[in-house]
Structure formats: C-alpha cells, structure tokens
PDB file of C-alpha atoms in Angstrom:
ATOM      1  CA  UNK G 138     181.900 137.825  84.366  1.00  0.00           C
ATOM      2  CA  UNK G 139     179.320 136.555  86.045  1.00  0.00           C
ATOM      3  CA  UNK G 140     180.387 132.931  85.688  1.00  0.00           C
ATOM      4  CA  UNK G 141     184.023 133.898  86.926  1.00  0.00           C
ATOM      5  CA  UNK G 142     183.055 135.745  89.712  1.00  0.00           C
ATOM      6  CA  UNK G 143     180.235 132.682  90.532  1.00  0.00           C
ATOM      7  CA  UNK G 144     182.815 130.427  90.334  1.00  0.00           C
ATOM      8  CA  UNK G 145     185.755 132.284  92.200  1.00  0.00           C
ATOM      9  CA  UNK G 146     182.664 132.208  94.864  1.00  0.00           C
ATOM     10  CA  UNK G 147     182.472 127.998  94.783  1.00  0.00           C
ATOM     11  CA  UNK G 148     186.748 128.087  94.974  1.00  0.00           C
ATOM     12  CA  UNK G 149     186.722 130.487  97.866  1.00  0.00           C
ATOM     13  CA  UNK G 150     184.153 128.564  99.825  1.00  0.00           C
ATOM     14  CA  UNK G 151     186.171 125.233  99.040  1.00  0.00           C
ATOM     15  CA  UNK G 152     189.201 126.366  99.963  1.00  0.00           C
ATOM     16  CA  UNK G 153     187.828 127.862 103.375  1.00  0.00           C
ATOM     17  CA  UNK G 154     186.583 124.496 104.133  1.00  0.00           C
ATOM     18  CA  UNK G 155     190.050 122.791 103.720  1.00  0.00           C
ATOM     19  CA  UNK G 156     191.461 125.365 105.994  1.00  0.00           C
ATOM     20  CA  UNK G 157     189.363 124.595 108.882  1.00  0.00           C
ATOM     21  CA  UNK G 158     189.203 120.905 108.412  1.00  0.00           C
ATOM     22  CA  UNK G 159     193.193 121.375 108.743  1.00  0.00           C
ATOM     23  CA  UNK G 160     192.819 123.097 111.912  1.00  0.00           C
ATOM     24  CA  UNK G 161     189.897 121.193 113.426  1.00  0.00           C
ATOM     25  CA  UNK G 162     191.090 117.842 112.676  1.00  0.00           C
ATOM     26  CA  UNK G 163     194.734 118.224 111.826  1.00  0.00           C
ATOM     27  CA  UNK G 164     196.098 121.236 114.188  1.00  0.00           C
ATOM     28  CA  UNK G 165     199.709 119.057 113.886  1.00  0.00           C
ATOM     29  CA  UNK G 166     199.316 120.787 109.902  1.00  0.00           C
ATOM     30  CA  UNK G 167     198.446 124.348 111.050  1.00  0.00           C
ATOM     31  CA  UNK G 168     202.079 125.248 110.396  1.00  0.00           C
ATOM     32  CA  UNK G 169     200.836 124.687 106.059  1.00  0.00           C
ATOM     33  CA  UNK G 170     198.653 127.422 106.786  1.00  0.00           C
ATOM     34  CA  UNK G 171     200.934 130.410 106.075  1.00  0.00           C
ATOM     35  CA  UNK G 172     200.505 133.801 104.012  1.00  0.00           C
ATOM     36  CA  UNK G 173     202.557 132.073 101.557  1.00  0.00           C
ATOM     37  CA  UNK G 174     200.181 129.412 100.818  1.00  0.00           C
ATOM     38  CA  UNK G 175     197.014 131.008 101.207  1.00  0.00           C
ATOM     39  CA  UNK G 176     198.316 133.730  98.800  1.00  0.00           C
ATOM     40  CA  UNK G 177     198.933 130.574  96.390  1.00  0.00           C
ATOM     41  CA  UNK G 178     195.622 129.275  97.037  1.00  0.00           C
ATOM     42  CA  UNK G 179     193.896 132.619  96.437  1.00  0.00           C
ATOM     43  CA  UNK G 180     196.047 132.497  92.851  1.00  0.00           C
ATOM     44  CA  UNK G 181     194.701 129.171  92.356  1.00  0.00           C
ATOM     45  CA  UNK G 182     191.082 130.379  93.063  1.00  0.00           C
ATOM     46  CA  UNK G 183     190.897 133.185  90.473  1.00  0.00           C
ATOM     47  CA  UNK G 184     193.154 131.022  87.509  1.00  0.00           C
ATOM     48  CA  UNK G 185     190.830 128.193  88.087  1.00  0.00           C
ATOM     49  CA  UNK G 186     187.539 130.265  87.939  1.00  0.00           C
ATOM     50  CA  UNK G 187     189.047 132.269  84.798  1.00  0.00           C
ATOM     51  CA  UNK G 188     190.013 128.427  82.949  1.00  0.00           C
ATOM     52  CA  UNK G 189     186.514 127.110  83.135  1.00  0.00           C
ATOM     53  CA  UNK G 190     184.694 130.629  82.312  1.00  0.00           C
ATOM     54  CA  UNK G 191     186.915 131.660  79.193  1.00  0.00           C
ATOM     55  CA  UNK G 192     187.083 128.401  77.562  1.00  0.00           C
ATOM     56  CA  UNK G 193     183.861 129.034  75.693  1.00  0.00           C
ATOM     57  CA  UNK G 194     185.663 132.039  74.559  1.00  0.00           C
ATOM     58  CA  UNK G 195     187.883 129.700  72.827  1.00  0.00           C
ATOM     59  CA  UNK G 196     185.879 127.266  71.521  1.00  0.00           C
ATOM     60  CA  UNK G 197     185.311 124.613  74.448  1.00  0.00           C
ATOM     61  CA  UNK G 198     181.549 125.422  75.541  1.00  0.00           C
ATOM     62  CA  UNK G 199     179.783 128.402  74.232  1.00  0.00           C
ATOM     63  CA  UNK G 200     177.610 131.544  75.932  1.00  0.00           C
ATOM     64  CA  UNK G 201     174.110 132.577  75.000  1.00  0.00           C
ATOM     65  CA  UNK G 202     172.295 135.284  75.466  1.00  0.00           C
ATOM     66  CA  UNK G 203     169.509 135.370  77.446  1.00  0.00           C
ATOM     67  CA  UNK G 204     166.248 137.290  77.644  1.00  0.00           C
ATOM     68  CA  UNK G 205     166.559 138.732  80.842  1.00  0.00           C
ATOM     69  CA  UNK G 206     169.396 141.017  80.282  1.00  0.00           C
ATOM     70  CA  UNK G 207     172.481 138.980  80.936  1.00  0.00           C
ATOM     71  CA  UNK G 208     174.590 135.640  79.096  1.00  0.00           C
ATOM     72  CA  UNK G 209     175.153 131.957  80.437  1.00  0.00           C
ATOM     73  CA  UNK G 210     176.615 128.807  79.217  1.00  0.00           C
ATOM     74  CA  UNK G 211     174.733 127.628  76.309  1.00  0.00           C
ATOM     75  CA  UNK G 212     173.171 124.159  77.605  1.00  0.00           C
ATOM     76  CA  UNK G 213     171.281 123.552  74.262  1.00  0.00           C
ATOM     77  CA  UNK G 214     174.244 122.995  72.417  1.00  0.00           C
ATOM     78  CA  UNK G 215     175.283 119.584  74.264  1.00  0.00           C
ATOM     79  CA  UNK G 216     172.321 118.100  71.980  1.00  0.00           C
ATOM     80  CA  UNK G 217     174.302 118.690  69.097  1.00  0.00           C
ATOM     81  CA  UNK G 218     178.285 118.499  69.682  1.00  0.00           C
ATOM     82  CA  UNK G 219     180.100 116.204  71.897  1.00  0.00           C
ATOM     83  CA  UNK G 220     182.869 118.796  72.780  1.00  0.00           C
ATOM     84  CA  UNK G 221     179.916 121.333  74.229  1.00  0.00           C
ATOM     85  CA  UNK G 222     178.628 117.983  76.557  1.00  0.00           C
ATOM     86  CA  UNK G 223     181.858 117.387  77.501  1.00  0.00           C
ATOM     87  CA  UNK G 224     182.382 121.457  78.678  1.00  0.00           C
ATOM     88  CA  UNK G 225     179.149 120.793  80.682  1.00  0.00           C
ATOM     89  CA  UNK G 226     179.866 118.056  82.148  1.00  0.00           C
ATOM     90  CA  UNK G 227     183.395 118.742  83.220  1.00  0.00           C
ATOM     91  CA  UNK G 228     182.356 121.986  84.692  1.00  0.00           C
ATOM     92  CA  UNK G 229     179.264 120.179  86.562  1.00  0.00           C
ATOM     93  CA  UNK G 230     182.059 117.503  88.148  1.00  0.00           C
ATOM     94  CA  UNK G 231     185.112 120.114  88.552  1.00  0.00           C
ATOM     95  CA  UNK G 232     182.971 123.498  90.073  1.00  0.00           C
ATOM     96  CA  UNK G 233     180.105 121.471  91.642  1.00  0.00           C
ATOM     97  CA  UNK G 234     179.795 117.880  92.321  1.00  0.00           C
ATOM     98  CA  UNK G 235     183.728 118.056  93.836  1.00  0.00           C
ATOM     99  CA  UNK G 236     183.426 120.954  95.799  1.00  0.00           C
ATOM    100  CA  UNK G 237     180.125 120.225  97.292  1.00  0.00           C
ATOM    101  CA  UNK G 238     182.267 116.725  98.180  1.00  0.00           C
ATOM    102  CA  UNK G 239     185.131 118.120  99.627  1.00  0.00           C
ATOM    103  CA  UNK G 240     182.720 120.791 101.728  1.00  0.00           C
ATOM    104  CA  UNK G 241     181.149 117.907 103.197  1.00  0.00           C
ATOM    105  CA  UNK G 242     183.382 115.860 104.130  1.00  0.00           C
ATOM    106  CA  UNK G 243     185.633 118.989 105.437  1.00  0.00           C
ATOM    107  CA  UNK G 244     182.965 119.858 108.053  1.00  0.00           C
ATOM    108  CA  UNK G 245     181.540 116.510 108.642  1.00  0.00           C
ATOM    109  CA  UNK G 246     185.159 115.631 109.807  1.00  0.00           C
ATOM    110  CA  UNK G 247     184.953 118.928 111.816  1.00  0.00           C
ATOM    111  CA  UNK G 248     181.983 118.038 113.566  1.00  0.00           C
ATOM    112  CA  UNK G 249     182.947 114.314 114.189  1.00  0.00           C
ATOM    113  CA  UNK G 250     186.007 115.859 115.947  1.00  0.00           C
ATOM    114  CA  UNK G 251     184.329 118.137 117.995  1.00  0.00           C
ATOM    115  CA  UNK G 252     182.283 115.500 119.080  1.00  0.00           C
ATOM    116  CA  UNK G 253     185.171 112.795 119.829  1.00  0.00           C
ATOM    117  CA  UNK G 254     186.994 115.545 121.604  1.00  0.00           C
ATOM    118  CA  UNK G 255     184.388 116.942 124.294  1.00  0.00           C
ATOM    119  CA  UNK G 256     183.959 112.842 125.045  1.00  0.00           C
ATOM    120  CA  UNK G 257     187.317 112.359 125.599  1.00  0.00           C
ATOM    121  CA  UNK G 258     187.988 115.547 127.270  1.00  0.00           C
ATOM    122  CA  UNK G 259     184.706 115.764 129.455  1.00  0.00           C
ATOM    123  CA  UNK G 260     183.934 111.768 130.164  1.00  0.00           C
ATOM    124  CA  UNK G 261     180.276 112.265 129.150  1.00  0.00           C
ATOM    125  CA  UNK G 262     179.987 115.377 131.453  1.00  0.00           C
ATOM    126  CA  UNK G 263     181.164 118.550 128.822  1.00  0.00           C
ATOM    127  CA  UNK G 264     181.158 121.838 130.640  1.00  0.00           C
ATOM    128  CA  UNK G 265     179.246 124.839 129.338  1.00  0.00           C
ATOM    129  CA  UNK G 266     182.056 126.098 127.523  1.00  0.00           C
ATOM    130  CA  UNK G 267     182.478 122.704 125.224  1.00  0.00           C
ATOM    131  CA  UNK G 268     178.845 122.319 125.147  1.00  0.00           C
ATOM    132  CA  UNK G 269     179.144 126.111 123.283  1.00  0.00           C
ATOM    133  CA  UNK G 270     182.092 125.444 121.150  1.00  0.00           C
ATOM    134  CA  UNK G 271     180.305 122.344 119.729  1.00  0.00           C
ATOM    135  CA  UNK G 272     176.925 123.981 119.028  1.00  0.00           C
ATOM    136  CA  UNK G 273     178.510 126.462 117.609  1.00  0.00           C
ATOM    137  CA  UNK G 274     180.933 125.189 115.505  1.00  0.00           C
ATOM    138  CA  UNK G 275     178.266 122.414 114.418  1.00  0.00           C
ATOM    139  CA  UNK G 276     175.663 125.261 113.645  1.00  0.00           C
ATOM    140  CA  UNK G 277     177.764 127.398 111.738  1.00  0.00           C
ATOM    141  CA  UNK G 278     178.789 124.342 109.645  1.00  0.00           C
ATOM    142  CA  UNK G 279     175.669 122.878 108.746  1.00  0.00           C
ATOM    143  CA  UNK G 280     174.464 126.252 107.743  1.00  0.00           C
ATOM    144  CA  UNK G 281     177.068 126.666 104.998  1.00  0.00           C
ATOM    145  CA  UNK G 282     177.243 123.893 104.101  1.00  0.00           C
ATOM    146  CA  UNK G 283     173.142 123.626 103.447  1.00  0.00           C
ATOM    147  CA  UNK G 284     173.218 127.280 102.262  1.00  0.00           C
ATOM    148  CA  UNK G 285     175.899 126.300  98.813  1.00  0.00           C
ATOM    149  CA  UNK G 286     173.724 123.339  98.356  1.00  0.00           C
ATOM    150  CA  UNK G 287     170.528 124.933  98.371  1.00  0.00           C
ATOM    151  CA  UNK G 288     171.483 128.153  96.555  1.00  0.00           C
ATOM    152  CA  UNK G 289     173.376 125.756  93.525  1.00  0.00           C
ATOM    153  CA  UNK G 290     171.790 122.563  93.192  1.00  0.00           C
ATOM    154  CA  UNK G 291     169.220 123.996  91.548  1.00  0.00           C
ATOM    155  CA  UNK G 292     171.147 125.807  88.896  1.00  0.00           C
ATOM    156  CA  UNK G 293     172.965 122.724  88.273  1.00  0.00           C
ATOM    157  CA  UNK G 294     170.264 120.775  88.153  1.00  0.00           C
ATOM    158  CA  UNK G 295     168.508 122.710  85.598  1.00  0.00           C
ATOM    159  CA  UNK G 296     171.896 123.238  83.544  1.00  0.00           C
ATOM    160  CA  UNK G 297     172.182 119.407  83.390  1.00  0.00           C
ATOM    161  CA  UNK G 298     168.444 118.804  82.244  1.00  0.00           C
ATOM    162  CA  UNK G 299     168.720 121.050  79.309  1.00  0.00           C
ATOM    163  CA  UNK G 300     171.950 120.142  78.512  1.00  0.00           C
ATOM    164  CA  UNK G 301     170.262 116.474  78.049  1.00  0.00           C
ATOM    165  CA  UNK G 302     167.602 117.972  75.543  1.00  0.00           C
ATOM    166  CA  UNK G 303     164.976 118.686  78.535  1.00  0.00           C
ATOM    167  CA  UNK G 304     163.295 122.745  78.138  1.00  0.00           C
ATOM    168  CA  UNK G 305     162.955 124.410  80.853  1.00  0.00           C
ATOM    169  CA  UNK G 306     160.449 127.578  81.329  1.00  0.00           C
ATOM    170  CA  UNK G 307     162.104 130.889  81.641  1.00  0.00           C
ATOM    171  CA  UNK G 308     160.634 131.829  84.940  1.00  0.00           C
ATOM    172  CA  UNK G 309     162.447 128.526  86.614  1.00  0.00           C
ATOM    173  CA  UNK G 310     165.981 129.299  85.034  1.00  0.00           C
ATOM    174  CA  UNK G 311     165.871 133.170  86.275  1.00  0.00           C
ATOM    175  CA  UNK G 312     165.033 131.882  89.609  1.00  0.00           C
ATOM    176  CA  UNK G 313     167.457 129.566  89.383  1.00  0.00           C
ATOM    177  CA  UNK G 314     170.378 132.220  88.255  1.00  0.00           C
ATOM    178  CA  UNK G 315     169.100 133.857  91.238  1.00  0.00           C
ATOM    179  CA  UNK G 316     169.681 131.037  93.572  1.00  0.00           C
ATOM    180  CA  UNK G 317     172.896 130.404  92.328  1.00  0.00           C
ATOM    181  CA  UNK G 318     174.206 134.402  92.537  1.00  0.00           C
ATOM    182  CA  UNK G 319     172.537 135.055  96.225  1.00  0.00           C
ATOM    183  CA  UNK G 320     175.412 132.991  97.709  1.00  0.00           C
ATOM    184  CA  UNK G 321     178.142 136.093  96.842  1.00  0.00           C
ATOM    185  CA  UNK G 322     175.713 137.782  99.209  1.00  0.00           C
ATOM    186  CA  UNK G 323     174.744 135.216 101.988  1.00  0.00           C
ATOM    187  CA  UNK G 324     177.835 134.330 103.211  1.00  0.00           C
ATOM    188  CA  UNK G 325     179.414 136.843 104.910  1.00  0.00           C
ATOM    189  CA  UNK G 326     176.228 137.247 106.562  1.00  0.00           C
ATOM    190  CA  UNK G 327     176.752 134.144 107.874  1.00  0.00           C
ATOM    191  CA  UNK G 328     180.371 134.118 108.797  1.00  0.00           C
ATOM    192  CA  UNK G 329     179.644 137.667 110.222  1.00  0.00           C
ATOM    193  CA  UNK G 330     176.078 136.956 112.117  1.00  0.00           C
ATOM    194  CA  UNK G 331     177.356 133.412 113.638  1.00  0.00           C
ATOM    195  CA  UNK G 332     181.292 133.398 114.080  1.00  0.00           C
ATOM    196  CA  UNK G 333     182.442 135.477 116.637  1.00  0.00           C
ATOM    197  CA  UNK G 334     185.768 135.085 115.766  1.00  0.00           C
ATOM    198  CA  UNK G 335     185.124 136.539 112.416  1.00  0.00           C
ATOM    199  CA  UNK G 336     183.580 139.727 113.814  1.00  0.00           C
ATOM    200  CA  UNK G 337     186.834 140.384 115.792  1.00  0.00           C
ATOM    201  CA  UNK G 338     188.565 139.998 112.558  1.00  0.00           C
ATOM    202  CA  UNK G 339     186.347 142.568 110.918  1.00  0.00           C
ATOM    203  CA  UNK G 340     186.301 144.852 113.958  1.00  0.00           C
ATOM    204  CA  UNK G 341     189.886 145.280 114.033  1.00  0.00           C
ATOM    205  CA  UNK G 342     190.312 145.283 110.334  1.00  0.00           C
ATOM    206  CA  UNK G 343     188.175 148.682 110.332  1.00  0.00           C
ATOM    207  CA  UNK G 344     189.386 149.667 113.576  1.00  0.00           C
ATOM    208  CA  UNK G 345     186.469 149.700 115.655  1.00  0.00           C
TER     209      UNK G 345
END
C-alpha cells in the first residue's frame, strides 16, 4: 500500500506537469484537456501505480519486512536473481528517472515561455503585472520541481546501492522512507500556500 499510494503520488505529479506545459506552451492543445481525458489519465495513474506495486506479489520483485513496522521492495535480492535486478531497475527508470525527466523539462519549457513571452510582449519594459505572473509561475515551479527531487532521490539512491550489494545502516533507510512519503504531504501545501488560482479552486469547492 504504501508503494501504490507512493507511486500514484509520482503519476499524479507527472501528469500535472504535462497539463500545464500544454497550457503554458501549447494553449492551441488546451482543447485535449477535457474531463474525458483527465478522467483517463487519472485511470492511467492508479493502473500504473497498482502494475509496478503488485508485481512482487506475483513473482517479479519481492517485499521484505522491515524492522520499523512496515514492508518495502526487497533490494537484497538483485544480488542473487536477475529477474529481482531487472524489477529494480525497471521501476527506478519507469517511476523515477522518467518522471523526474518529463517534470523538468515540462516546467523548464514553462518558464522559457514565460520568459520569451513578457520580451515579446513588453520590449524589455514588462509591466508589474508580467513581472508577477513570471515570478510566480517561475517560483512555484522550481519549488516542485526541487521538492520531488529532494524528497526521492534519496530513496532511490539508497534502493539502487543495495540493490548493487552496498548495506546501508537502518537509521539512513528510515530517513530515507521518510523523505520519500513527506511528498503526499508537501504538496498541496505548496499548490495551496503559492497558487492563487488553486485556493479559488479550493474555496469554492468547500463553499467559502
């Protein structure tokens, strides 16, 4: 559970990122942004997460228990069987390596394009309001983007080592696990402490 709900948590963020490089860079493509295909996407989000956690369930990978009350993916194992390496290393590629790619590039792009367009726009002379929407839109990127990185490299960075053979002390993989699971929590407090937009959302959503 805690894998699948981690994971639905990388998906979620991915596909986020896609939907506002579409609409910073490619408004012409807003029209793919539809009920219909973010209800697909959201589909795609929880089969995805529940693929890669139950296929040690079935064989592909394996769990382990661990001494602080809860189970992970057994890392150890890769030593010994090529089909447990190649879980580990699949999962590293598919739920981190590619969506910390697409992530970056989604709100690099975004910032790049706020950028070209306040030169266009203002001839080297932005008003207030453009000077706003860019910080803004550049802050609130750069934040997420740093906050998945910080809060998962290190899990999958430690996953990797001992997957290769490498021990690693308790203390480091618990705060590691920790890392990782804080970004469930982070998040909205980001969304909801820097995005205006998404505290109208929320306002109206509870009717206040």
């Amino acid at each position: 559970l805690t894998l699948l709900f981690g994971l639905a948590s990388i998906n979620t963020l991915t596909v986020i990122s896609v939907t506002r490089y579409i609409k910073g860079c490619h408004p012409e493509r807003g029209h793919c942004i539809s009920n219909s295909s973010m209800s697909v996407a959201l589909v795609l989000i929880w089969v995805a997460a529940f693929f890669w956690s139950a296929a040690p369930l079935l064989g592909w990978g394996s769990y382990t228990d661990r001494m602080y009350g809860t189970c992970e993916i057994d890392w150890a194992k890769a030593n010994f069987s090529t089909i447990y390496k190649s879980y580990i290393i699949s999962i590293f590629i598919c739920c981190f390596f590619l969506p910390v790619t697409v992530m970056v590039f989604s709100y690099v792009s975004i910032i790049n394009t706020v950028k070209l367009s306040h030169a266009l726009t203002g001839l080297g002379d932005p008003t207030d309001r453009q000077r706003r929407i860019e910080r803004d839109v550049t802050r609130v990127s750069i934040v997420i983007c740093t906050a998945f990185i910080i809060a998962w490299s290190p899990y999958a960075v430690i996953s990797i080592w001992s997957a290769y053979g490498h021990s690693v002390p308790n203390l480091t993989s618990i705060l590691a696990s920790l890392f990782a699971k804080s970004a469930s929590f982070y998040n909205p407090i980001i969304y909801f402490g820097m995005s205006s937009k998404f505290r109208k959302d929320i306002f109206i959503l509870f009717h206040c």
